mmCIF file of C-alpha atoms and ligand atoms in Angstrom:
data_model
loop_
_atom_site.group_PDB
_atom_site.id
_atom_site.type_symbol
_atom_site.label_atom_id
_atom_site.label_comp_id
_atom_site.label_asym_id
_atom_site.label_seq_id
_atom_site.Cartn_x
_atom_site.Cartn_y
_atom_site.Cartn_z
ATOM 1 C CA UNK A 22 23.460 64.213 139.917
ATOM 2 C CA UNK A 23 26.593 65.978 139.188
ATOM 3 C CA UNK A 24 27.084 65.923 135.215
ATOM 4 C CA UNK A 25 29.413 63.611 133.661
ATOM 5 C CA UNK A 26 30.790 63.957 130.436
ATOM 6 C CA UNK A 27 32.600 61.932 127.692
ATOM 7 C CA UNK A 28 36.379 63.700 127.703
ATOM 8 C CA UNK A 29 37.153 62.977 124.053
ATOM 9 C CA UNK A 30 34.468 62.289 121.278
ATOM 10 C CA UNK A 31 33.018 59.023 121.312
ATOM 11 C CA UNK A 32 35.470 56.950 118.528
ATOM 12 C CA UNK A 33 37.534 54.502 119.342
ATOM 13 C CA UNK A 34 41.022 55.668 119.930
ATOM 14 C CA UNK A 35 42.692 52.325 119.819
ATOM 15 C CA UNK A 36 41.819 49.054 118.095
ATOM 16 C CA UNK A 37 43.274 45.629 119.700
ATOM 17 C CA UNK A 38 42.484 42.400 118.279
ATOM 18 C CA UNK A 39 38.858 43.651 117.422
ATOM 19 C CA UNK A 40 38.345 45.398 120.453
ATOM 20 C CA UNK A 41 37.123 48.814 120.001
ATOM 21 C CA UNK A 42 39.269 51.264 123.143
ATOM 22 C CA UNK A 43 38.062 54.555 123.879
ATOM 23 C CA UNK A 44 41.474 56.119 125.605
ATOM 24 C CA UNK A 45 40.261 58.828 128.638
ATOM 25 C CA UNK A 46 36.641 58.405 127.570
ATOM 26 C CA UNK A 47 36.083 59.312 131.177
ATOM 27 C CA UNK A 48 37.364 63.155 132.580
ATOM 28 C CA UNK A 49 37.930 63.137 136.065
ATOM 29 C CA UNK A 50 34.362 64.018 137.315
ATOM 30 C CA UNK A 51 33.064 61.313 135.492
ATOM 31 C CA UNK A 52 35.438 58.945 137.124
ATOM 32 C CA UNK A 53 35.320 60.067 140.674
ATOM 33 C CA UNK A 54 31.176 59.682 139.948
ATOM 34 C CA UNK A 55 31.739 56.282 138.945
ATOM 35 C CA UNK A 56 33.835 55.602 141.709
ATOM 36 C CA UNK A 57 31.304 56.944 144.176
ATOM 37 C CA UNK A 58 28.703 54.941 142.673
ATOM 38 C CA UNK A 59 31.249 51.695 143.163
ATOM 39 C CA UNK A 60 31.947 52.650 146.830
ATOM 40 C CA UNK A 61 28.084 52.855 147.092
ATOM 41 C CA UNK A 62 27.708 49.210 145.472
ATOM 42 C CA UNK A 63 30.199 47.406 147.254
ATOM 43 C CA UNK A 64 28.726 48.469 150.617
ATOM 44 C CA UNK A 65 25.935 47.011 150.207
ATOM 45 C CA UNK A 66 27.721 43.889 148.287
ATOM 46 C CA UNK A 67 30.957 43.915 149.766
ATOM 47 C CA UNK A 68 34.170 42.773 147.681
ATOM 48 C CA UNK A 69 35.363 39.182 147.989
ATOM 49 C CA UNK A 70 37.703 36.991 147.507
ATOM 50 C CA UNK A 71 36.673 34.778 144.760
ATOM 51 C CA UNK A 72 37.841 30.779 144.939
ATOM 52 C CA UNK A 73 38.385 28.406 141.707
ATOM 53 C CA UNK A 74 37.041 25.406 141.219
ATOM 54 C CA UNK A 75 41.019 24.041 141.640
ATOM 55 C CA UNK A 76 40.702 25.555 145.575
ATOM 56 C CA UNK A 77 43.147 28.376 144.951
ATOM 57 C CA UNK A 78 41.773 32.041 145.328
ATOM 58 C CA UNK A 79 41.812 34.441 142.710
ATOM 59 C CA UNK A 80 43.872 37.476 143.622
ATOM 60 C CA UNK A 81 41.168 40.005 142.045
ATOM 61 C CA UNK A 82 38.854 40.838 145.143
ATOM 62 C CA UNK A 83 34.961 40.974 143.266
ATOM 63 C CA UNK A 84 31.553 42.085 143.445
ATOM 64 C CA UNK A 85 28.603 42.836 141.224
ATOM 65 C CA UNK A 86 25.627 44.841 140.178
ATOM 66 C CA UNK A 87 22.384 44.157 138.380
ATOM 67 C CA UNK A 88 20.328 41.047 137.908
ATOM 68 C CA UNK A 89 23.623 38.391 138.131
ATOM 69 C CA UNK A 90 27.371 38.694 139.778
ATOM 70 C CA UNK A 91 29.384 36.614 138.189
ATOM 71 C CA UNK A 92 30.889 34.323 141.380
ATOM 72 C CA UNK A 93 33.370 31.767 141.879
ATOM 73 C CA UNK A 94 33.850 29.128 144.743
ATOM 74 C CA UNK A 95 34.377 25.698 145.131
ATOM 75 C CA UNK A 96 31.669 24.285 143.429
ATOM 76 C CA UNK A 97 32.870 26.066 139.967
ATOM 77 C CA UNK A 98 32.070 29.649 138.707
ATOM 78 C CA UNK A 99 28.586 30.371 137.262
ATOM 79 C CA UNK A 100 26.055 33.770 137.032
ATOM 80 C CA UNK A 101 23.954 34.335 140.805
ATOM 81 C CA UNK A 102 21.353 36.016 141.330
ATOM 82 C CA UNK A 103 22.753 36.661 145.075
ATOM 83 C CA UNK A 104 25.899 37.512 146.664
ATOM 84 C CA UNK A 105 27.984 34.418 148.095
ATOM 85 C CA UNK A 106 26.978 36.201 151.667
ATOM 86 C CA UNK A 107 23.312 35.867 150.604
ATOM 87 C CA UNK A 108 22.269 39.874 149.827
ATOM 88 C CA UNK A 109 20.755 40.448 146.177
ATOM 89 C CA UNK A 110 22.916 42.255 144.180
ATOM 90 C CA UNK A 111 22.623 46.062 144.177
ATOM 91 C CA UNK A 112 20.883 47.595 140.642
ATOM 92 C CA UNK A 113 23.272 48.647 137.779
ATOM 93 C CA UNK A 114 23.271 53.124 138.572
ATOM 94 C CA UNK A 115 21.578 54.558 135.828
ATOM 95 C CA UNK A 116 25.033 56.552 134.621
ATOM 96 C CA UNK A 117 26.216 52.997 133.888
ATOM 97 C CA UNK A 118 23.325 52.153 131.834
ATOM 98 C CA UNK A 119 23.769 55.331 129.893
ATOM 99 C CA UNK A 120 27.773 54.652 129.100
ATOM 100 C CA UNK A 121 26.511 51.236 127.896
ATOM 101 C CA UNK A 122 24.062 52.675 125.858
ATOM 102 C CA UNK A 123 26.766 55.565 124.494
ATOM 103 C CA UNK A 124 29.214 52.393 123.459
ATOM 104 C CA UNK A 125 28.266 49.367 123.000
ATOM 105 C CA UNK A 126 25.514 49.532 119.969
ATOM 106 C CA UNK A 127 23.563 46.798 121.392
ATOM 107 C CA UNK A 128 19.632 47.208 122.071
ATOM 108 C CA UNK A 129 19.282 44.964 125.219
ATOM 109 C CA UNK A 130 21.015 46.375 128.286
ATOM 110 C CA UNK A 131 23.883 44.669 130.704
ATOM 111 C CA UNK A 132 22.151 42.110 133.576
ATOM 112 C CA UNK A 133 25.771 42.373 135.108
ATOM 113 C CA UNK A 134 27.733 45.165 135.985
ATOM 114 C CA UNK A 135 31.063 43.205 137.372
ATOM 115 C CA UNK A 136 33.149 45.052 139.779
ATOM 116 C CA UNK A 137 37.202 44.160 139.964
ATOM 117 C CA UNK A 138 39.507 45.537 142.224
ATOM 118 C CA UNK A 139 43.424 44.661 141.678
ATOM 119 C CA UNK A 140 45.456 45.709 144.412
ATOM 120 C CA UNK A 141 49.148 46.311 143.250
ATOM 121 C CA UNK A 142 49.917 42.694 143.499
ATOM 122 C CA UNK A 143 46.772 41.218 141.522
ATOM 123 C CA UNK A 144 46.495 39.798 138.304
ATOM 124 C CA UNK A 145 44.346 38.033 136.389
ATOM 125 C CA UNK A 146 45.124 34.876 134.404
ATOM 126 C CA UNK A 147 44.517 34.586 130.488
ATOM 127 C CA UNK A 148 40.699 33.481 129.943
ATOM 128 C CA UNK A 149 37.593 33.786 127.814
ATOM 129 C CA UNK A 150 34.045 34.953 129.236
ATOM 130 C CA UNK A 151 32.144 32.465 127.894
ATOM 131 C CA UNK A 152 29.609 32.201 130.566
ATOM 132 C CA UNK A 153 27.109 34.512 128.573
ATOM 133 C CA UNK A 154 24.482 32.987 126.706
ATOM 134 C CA UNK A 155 24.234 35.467 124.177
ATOM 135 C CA UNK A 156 27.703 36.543 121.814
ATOM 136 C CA UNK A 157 26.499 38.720 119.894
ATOM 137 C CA UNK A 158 25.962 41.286 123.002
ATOM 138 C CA UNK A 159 29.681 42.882 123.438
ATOM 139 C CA UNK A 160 30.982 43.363 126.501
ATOM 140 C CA UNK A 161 32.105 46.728 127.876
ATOM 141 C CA UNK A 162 34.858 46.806 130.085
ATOM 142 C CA UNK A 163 35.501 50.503 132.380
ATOM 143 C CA UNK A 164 38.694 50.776 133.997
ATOM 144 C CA UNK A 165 39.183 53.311 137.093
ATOM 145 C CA UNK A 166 42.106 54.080 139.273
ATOM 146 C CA UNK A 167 46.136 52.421 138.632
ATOM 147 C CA UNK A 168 46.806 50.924 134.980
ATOM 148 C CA UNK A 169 46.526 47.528 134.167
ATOM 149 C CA UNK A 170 48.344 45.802 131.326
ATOM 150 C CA UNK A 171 45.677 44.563 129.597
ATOM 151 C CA UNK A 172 46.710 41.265 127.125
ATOM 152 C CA UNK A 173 44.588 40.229 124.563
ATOM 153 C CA UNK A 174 44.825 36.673 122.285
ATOM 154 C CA UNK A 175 42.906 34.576 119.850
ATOM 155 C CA UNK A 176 39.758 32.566 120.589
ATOM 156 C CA UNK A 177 41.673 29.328 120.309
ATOM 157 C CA UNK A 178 44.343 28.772 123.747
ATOM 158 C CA UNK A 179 47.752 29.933 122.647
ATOM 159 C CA UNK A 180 49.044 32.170 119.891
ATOM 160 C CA UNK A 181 50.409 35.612 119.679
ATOM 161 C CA UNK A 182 48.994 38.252 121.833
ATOM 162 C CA UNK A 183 49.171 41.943 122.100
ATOM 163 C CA UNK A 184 49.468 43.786 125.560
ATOM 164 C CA UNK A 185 48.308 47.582 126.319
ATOM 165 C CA UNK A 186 48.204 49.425 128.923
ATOM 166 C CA UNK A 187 44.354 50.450 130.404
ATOM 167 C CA UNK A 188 44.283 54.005 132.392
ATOM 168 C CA UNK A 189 41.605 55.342 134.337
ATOM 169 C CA UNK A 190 39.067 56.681 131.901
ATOM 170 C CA UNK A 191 39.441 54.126 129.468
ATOM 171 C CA UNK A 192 36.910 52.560 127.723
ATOM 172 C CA UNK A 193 36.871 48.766 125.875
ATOM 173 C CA UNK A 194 33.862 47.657 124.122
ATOM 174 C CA UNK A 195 34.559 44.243 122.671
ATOM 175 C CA UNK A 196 32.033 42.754 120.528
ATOM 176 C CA UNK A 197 32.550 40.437 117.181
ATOM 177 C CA UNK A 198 35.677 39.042 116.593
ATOM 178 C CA UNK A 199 36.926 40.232 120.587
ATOM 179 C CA UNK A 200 33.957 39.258 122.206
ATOM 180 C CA UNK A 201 35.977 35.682 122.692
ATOM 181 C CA UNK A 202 39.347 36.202 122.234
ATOM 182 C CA UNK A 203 41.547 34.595 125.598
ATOM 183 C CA UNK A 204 42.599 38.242 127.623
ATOM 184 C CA UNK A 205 43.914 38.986 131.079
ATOM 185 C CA UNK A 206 45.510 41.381 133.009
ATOM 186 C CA UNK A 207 49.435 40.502 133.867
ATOM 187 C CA UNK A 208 50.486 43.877 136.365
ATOM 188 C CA UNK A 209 49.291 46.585 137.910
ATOM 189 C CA UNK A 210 50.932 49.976 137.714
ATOM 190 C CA UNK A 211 50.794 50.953 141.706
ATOM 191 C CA UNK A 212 50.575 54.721 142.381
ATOM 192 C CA UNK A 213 49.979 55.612 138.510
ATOM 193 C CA UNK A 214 46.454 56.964 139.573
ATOM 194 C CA UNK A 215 45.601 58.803 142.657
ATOM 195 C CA UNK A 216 42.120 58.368 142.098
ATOM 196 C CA UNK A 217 41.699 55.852 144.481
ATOM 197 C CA UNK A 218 43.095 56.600 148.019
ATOM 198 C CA UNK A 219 44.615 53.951 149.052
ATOM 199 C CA UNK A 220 45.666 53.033 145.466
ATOM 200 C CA UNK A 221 44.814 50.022 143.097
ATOM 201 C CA UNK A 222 42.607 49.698 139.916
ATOM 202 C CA UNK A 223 38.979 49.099 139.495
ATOM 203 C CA UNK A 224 37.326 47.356 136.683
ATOM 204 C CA UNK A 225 33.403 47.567 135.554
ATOM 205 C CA UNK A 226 32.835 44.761 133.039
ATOM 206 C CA UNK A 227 29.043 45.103 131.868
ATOM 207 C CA UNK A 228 27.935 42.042 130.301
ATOM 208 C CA UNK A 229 24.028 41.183 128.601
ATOM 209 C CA UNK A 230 23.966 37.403 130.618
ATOM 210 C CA UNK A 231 20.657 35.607 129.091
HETATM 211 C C1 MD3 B 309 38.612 40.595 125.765
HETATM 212 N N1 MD3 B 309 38.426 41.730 133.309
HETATM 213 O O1 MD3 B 309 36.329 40.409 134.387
HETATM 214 S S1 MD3 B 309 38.310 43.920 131.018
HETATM 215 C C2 MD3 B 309 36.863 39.913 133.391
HETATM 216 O O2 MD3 B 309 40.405 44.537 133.438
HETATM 217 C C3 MD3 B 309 38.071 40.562 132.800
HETATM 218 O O3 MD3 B 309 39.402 43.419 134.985
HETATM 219 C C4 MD3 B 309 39.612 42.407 132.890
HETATM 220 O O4 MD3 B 309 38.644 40.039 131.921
HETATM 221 C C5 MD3 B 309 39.818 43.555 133.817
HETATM 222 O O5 MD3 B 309 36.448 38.897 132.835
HETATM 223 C C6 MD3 B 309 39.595 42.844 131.457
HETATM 224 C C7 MD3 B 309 37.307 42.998 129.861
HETATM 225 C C8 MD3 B 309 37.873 42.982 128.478
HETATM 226 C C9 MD3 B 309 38.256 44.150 127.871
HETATM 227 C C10 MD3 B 309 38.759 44.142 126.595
HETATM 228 C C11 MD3 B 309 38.881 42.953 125.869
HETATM 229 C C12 MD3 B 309 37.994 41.802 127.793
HETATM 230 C C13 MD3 B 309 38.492 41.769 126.474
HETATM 231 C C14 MD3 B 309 39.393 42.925 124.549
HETATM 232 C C15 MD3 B 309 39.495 41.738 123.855
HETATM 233 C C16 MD3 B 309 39.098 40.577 124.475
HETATM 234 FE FE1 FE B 310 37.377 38.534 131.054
#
């Protein structure tokens, strides 16, 4: 395995609401490792097109590694053990396990490595993940590929919120206070990366599920 290195030292360069962000965590090696071990992931699990409980589909295409994928249809979103096509999900790479285990300060390691991908005209809605069992476990969120501005609220619906803009490289670890504050994505930057060919942004959110 090729090695993969943290670009800048590993303190958070940016604090939002709480949430600790590590800006170009990644270098580029690290990234296009990453997104070889994504391309590997969603072959076996392909992306899909997620569906809320209301009927409309969520614009973010999806897929997942580890123990659970967080899906979405018309029965109402929940953790799975399987991929909405049927096939397990693939296991979380072990470069993964080691980022989590570089950031997030948590003993137990991620059950669900979520994958996003946002085409230029995606966005995701403000929301909590509250689907976890466990709160104290952060989350650790990876971005890869165009920026996404990234909003972040309270834990209560409504308020004030902050926006920032996530680049490839980045690295959000959002545990405490963060760990349920509402957050979304409102626009992708297209073209702002070319680390993806064909363009668009990728997002790893590792989550500890049970
Ligand atoms: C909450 N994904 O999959 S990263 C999700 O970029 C999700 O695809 C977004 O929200 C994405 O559920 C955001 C996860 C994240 C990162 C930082 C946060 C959630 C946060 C900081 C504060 C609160
Ligand atoms: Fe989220």
């Amino acid at each position: 395995m090729k090695k993969t290195s943290f670009e800048n030292s590993l303190h958070p360069t940016v604090s939002i609401r709480g949430a600790d962000v590590y800006k170009g965590a990644l270098n580029r090696a690290a990234q296009e490792e990453l997104l070889a071990l994504v391309r590997k992931i969603v072959q076996a699990a392909p992306l899909y097109q997620p569906v809320m409980p209301s009927g409309r589909k969520m614009s973010v295409r999806m897929s997942a590694a580890g123990e659970f994928g967080w899906v979405s249809d018309a029965k109402g979103y929940r953790y799975a053990s399987v991929h909405p096509l049927g096939m397990p999900w693939p296991a979380i790479p072990e470069l993964i396990l080691r980022l989590w285990d570089q950031v997030s300060g948590c003993s137990r390691h991620p059950e669900c490595c979520l994958i996003n991908f946002y085409s230029p005209d995606a966005r995701m809605g403000m929301h909590q993940d509250n689907d976890e069992r466990d709160f104290t476990a952060p989350v650790v969120s990876i971005s890869l590929g165009d920026d996404g501005l990234f909003r972040v609220g309270n834990t209560t619906r409504g308020g004030k919120t902050e926006s920032l803009w996530l680049r490839s490289g980045d690295i959000v670890v959002l545990g405490g206070e963060a760990r349920l504050a509402h957050h979304g994505i409102d626009r992708i930057r297209a073209g702002s990366s070319d680390l993806l060919q064909n363009g668009g942004r990728l997002n790893l959110t590792l989550r500890v599920v049970t």
